[in-house]
Short mmCIF file of C-alpha atoms in Angstrom, two decimals:
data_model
loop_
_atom_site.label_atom_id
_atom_site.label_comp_id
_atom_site.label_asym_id
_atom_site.label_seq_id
_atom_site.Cartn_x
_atom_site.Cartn_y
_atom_site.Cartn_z
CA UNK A 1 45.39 -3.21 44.92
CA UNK A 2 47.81 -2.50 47.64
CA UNK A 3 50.42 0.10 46.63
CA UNK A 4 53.95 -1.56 46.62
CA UNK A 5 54.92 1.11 48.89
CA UNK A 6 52.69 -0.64 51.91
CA UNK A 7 54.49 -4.33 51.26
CA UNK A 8 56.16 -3.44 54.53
CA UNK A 9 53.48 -2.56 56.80
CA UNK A 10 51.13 -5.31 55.49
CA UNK A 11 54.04 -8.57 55.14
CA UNK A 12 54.48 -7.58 59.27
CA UNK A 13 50.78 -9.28 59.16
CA UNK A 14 51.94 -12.19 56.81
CA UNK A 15 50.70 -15.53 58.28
CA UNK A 16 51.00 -18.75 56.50
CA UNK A 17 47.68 -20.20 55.41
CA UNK A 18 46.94 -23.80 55.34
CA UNK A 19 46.31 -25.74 51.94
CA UNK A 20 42.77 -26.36 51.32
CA UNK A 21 41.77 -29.92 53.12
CA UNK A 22 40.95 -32.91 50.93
CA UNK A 23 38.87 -34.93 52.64
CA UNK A 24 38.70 -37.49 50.29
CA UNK A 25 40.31 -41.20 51.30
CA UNK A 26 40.87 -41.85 47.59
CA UNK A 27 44.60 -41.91 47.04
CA UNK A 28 46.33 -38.32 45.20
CA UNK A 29 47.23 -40.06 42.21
CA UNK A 30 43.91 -41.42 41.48
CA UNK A 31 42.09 -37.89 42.29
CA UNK A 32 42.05 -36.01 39.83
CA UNK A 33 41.71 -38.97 37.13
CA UNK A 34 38.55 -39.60 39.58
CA UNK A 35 37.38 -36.36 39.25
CA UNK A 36 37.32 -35.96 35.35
CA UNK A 37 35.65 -39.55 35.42
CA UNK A 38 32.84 -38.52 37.80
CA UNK A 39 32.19 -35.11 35.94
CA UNK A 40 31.95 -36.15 32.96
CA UNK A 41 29.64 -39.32 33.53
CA UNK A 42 27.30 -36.56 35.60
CA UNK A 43 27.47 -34.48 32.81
CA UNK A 44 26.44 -37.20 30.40
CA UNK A 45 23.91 -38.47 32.88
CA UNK A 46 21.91 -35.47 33.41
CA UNK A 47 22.24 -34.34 29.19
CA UNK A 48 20.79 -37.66 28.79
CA UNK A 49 18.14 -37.42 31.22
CA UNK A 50 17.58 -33.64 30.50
CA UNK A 51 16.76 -34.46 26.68
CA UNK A 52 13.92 -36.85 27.74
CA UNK A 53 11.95 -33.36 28.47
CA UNK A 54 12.66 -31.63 25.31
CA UNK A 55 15.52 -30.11 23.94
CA UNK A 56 14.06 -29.75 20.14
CA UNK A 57 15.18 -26.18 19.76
CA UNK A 58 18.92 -26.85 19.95
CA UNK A 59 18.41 -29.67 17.30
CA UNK A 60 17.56 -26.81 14.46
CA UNK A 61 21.54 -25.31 15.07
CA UNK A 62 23.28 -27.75 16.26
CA UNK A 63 25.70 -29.81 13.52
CA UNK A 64 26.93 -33.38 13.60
CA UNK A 65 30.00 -33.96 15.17
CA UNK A 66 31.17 -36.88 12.75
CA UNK A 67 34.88 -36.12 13.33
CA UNK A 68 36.79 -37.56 15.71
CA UNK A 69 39.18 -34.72 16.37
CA UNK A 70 35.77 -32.47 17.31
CA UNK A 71 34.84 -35.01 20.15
CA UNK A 72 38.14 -35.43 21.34
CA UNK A 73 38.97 -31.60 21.59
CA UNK A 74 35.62 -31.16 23.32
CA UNK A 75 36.32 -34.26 25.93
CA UNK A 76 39.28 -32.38 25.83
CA UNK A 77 38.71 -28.80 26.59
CA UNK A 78 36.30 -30.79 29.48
CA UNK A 79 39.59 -32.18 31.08
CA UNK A 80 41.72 -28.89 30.78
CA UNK A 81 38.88 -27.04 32.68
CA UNK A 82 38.71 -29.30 35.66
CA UNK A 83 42.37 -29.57 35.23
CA UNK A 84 42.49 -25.70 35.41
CA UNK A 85 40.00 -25.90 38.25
CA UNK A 86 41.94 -28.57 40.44
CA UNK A 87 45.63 -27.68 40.08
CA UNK A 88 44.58 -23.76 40.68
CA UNK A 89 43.13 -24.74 43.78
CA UNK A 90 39.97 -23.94 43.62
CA UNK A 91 37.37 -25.16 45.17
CA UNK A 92 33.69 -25.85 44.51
CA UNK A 93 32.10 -22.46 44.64
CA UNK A 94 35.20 -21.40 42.71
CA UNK A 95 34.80 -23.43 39.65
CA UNK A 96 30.65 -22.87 39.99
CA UNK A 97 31.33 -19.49 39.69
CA UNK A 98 34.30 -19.76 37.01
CA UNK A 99 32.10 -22.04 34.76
CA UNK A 100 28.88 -20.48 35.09
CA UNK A 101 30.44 -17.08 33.58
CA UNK A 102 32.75 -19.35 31.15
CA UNK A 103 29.97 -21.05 29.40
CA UNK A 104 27.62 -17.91 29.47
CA UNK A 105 28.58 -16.34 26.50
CA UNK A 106 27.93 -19.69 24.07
CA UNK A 107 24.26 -19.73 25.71
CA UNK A 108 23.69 -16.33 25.34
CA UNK A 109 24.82 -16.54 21.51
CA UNK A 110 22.12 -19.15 21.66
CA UNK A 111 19.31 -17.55 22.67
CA UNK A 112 20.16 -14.28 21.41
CA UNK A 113 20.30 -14.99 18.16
CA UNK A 114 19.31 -18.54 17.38
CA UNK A 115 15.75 -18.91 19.26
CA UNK A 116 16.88 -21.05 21.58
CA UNK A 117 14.37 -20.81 24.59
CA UNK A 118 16.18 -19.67 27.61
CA UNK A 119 14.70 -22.72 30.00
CA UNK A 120 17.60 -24.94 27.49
CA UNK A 121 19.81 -21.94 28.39
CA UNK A 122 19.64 -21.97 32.02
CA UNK A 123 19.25 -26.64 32.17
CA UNK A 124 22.32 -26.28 30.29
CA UNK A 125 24.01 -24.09 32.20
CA UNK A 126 22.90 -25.86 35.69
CA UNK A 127 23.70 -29.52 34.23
CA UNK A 128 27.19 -27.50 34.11
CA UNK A 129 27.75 -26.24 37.21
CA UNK A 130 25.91 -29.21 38.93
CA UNK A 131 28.70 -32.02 37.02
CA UNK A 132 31.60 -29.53 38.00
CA UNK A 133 30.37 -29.02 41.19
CA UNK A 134 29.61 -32.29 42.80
CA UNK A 135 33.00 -33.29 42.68
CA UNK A 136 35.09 -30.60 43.58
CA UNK A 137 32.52 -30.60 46.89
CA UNK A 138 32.92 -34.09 47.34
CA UNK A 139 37.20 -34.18 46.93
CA UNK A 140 37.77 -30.47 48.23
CA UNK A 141 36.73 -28.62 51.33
CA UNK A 142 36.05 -25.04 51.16
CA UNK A 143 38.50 -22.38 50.66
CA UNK A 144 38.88 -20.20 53.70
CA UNK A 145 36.84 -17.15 51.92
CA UNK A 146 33.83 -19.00 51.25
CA UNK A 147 34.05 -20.34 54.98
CA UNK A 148 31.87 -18.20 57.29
CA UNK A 149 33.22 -19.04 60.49
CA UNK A 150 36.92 -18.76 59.03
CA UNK A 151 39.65 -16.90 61.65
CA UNK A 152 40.66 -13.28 60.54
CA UNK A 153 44.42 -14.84 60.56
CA UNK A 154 43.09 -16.93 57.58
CA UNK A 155 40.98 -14.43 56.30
CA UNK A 156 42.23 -10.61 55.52
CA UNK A 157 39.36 -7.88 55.45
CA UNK A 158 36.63 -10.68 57.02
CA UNK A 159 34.02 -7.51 57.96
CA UNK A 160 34.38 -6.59 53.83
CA UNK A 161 34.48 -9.82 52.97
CA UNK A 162 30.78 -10.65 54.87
CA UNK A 163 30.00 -7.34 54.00
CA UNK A 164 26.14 -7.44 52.28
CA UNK A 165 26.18 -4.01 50.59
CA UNK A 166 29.83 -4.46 49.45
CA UNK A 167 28.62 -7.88 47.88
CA UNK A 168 25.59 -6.07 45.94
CA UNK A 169 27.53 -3.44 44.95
CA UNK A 170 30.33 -5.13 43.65
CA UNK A 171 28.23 -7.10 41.76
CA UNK A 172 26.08 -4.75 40.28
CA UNK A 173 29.08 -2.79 39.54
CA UNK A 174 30.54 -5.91 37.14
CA UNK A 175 26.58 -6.60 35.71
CA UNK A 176 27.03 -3.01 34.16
CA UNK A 177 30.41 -3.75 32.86
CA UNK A 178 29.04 -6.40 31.05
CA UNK A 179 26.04 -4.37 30.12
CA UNK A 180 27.69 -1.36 28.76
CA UNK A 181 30.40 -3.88 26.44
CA UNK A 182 27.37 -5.90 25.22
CA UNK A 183 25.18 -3.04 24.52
CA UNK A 184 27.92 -0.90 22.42
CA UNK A 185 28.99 -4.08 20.72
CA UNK A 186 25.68 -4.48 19.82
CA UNK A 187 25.24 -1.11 18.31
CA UNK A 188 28.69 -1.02 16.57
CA UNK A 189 29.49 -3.97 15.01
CA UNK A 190 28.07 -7.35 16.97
CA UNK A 191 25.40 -7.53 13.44
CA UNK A 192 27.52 -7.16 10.89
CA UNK A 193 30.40 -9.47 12.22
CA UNK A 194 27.49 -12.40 12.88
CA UNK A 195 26.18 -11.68 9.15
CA UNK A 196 29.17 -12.15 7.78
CA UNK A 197 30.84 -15.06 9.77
CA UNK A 198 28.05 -16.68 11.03
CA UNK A 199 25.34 -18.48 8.35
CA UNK A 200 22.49 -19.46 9.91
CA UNK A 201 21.52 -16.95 12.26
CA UNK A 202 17.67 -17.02 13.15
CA UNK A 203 17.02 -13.89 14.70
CA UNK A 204 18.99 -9.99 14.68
CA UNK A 205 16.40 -8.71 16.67
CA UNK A 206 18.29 -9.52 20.13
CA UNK A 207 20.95 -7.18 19.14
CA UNK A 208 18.60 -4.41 17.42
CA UNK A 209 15.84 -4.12 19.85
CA UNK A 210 17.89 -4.65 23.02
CA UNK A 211 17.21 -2.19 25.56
CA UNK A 212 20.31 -1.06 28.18
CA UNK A 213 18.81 -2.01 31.30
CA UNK A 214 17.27 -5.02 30.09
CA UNK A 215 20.96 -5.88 29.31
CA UNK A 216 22.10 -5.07 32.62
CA UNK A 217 19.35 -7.52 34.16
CA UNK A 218 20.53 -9.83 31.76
CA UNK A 219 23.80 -10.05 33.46
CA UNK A 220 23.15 -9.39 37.01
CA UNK A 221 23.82 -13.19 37.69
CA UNK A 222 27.07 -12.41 35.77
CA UNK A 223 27.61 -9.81 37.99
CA UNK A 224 27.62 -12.05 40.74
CA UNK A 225 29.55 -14.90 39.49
CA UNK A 226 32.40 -12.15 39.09
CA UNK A 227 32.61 -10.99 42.09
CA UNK A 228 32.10 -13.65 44.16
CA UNK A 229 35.48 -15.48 41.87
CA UNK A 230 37.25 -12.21 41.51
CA UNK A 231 37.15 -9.78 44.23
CA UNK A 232 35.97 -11.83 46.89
CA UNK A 233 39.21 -14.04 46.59
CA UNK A 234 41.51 -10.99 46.02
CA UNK A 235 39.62 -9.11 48.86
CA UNK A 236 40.52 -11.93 51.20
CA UNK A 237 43.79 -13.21 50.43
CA UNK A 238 46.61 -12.71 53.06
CA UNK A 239 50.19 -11.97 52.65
CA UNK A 240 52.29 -14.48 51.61
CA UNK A 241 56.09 -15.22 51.41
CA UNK A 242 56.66 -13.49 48.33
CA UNK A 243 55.44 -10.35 50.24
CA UNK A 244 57.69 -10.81 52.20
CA UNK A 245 60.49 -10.93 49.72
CA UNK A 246 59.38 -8.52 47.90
CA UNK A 247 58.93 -6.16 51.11
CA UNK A 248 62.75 -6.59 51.74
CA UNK A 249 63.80 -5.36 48.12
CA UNK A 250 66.15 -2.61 47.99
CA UNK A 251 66.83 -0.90 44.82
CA UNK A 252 69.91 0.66 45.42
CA UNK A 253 71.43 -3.20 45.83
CA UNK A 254 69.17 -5.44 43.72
CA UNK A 255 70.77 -6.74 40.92
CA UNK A 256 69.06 -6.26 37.49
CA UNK A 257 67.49 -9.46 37.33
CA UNK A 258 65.60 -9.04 41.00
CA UNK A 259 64.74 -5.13 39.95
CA UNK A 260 62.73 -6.38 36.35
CA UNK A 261 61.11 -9.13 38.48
CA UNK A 262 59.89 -6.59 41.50
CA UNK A 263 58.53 -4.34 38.42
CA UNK A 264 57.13 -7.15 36.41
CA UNK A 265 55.59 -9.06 39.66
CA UNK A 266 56.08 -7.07 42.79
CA UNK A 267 52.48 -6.64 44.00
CA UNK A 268 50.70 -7.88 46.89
CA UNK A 269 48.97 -11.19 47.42
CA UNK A 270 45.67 -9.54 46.75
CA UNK A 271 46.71 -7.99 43.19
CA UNK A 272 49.01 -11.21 42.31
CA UNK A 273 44.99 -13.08 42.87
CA UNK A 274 43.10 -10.84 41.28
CA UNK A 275 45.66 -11.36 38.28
CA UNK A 276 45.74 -14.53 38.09
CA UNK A 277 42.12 -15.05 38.35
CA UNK A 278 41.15 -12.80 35.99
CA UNK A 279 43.60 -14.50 33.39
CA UNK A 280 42.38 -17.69 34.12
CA UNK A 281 38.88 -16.42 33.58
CA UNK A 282 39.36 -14.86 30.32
CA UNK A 283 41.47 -17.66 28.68
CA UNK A 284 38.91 -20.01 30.12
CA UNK A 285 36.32 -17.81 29.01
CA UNK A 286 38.13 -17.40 24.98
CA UNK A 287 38.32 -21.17 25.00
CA UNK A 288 35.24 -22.24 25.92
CA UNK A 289 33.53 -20.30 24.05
CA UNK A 290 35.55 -20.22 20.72
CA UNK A 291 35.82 -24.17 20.90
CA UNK A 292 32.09 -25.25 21.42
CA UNK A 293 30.58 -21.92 19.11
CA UNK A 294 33.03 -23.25 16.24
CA UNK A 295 32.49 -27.31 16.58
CA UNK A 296 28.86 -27.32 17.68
CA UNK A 297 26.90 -24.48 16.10
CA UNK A 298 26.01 -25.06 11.93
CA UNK A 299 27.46 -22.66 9.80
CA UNK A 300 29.72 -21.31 12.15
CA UNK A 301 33.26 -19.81 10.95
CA UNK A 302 36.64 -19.98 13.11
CA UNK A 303 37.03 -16.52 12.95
CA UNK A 304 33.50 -16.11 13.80
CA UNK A 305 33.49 -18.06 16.98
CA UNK A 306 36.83 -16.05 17.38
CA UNK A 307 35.92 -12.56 17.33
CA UNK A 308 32.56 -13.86 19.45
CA UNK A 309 34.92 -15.88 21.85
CA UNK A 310 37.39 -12.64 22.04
CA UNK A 311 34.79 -9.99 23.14
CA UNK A 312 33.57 -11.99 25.92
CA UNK A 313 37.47 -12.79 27.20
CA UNK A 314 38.22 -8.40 26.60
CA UNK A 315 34.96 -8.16 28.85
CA UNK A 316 36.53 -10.75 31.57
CA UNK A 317 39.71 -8.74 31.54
CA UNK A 318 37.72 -4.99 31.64
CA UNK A 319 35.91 -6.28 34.88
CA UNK A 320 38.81 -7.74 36.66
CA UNK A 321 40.55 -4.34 36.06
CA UNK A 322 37.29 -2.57 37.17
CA UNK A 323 37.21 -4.62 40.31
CA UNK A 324 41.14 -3.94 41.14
CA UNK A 325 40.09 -0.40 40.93
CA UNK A 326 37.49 -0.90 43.62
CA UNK A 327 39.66 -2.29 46.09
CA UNK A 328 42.47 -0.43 45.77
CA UNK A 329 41.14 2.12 48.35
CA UNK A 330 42.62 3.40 51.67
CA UNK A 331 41.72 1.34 55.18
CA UNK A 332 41.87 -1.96 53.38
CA UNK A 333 44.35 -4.20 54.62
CA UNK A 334 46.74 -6.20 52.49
#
């Protein structure tokens, strides 16, 4: 977002920034294990509890897992997300945000196109966030950026950061990303490709009657998952040692090896986050979607639940470029 150019000027603000606390007593071998253990009995616990009140709808698509290799890569996929989630240091409102727009696209497919009623959408999606989310809160404080009394010297660009209209903005701003993607996929070849690879389907009519702004509503929530794990993050982030470094590089000395590096990874703190958030997102994104679409839906194919899976990681990818564009403006720091 910063232009390499500025390293100097902004590394002279470089101040280290603390780890994020763990207030948890358990011991730091026994966390994480602790972690998976406690999301997925949640998880199993409220699925359980939630199908007491009716989930008949998802019975009519859903196949029987009678392998063992499709439970185990689901239990899995589970572990690699919290795993993704607790070694990337995130921290609760992270990984809300990172699984809400993660395991949006297999919902959507669900009540898009096979009837499923969007109140099993949205328990499905909160029985989610609420197994993920318990205990990252409960094993990890907040980040600094999702603190609201946090120091500017932890926090670059605080006014932006707090900033309301930047927030609603931002976040309509990714909902029409989404939108536009959906909506010409839709129009193009989204019918076709679920025809062909996808037996079973109950209903086009998501696809053929959808209206563009209805779309764009659709994803507002979207919009604001993105931001808020995206450019919020990014926005925020302070310089860093390898600003530093990277301030200090001098071409006319460097030695090959330092000069592809400084081309390949030279950017500030706040591009190097955006980066590797919005990677994280859209792998996370590809398998999460690809994996459950292929194992759990009847009459799925692979490449089915691949070309479904793929659009929604190419989206993930569009609106973390879109959002670098945004804050790479002049009188932002970092």
């Amino acid at each position: 977002m910063v232009k390499r150019k500025q390293f100097a000027e902004a590394s002279a603000k470089a101040v280290p920034v603390p780890p994020l606390t763990q207030p948890s007593k358990i011991p730091n071998v026994l966390r994480f294990p602790t972690l998976v253990l406690a999301s997925m009995a949640l998880s199993s616990l409220l699925y359980s509890v939630n199908s007491q009140f009716g989930t008949g709808d998802l019975a009519t698509v859903m196949k029987r897992r009678d392998e063992w290799w499709e439970i185990g890569g689901l239990l899995a996929w589970k572990s690699m997300e919290l795993a993704i989630g607790w070694w990337g240091e995130y921290d609760a409102w992270d990984v809300v945000n990172l699984t809400a727009l993660s395991h949006m696209p297999y919902l959507y497919l669900l009540t898009t196109f096979y009837t499923v009623r969007p109140t099993t959408m949205w328990s499905g999606i909160f029985i989610d966030i609420l197994s993920i989310y318990v205990p990252f809160s409960l094993m990890r404080d907040s980040s600094p950026v999702h603190r609201a009394g946090a120091s500017k010297d932890e926090v670059a660009n605080r006014s932006i950061v707090n900033d309301i209209p930047v927030m609603i903005y931002t976040s309509i701003l990714a909902a029409i990303v989404y939108g536009l993607v959906v909506y010409g996929s839709f129009h193009l070849w989204i019918p076709e490709f679920l025809i062909v690879h996808f037996d079973g389907l109950k209903d086009l009519g998501g696809a053929n009657e959808a209206s563009f702004p209805m779309i764009i509503v659709a994803f507002v929530m979207s919009g604001i998952a993105a931001q808020s794990f995206l450019f919020i993050p990014a926005l925020g982030a302070k310089p860093d040692a390898h600003d530093l470094k990277m301030a200090e590089f001098d071409p006319e000395t460097a030695t090959f090896g330092e000069t592809l590096w400084w081309n390949v990874w030279g950017y500030s703190k706040r591009s190097r986050t955006l980066i590797k958030r919005t990677a994280t997102l859209a792998l996370t994104t590809a398998m999460q979607t690809g994996l459950r679409t292929y194992i759990t839906v009847a009459g799925v194919e692979l490449v089915g639940a691949s070309g479904w899976a793929a659009m929604w990681a190419a989206i993930s990818i569009l609106v973390g470029g879109v959002l670098w564009w945004v804050g790479d403006v002049n009188g932002v720091s970092n």
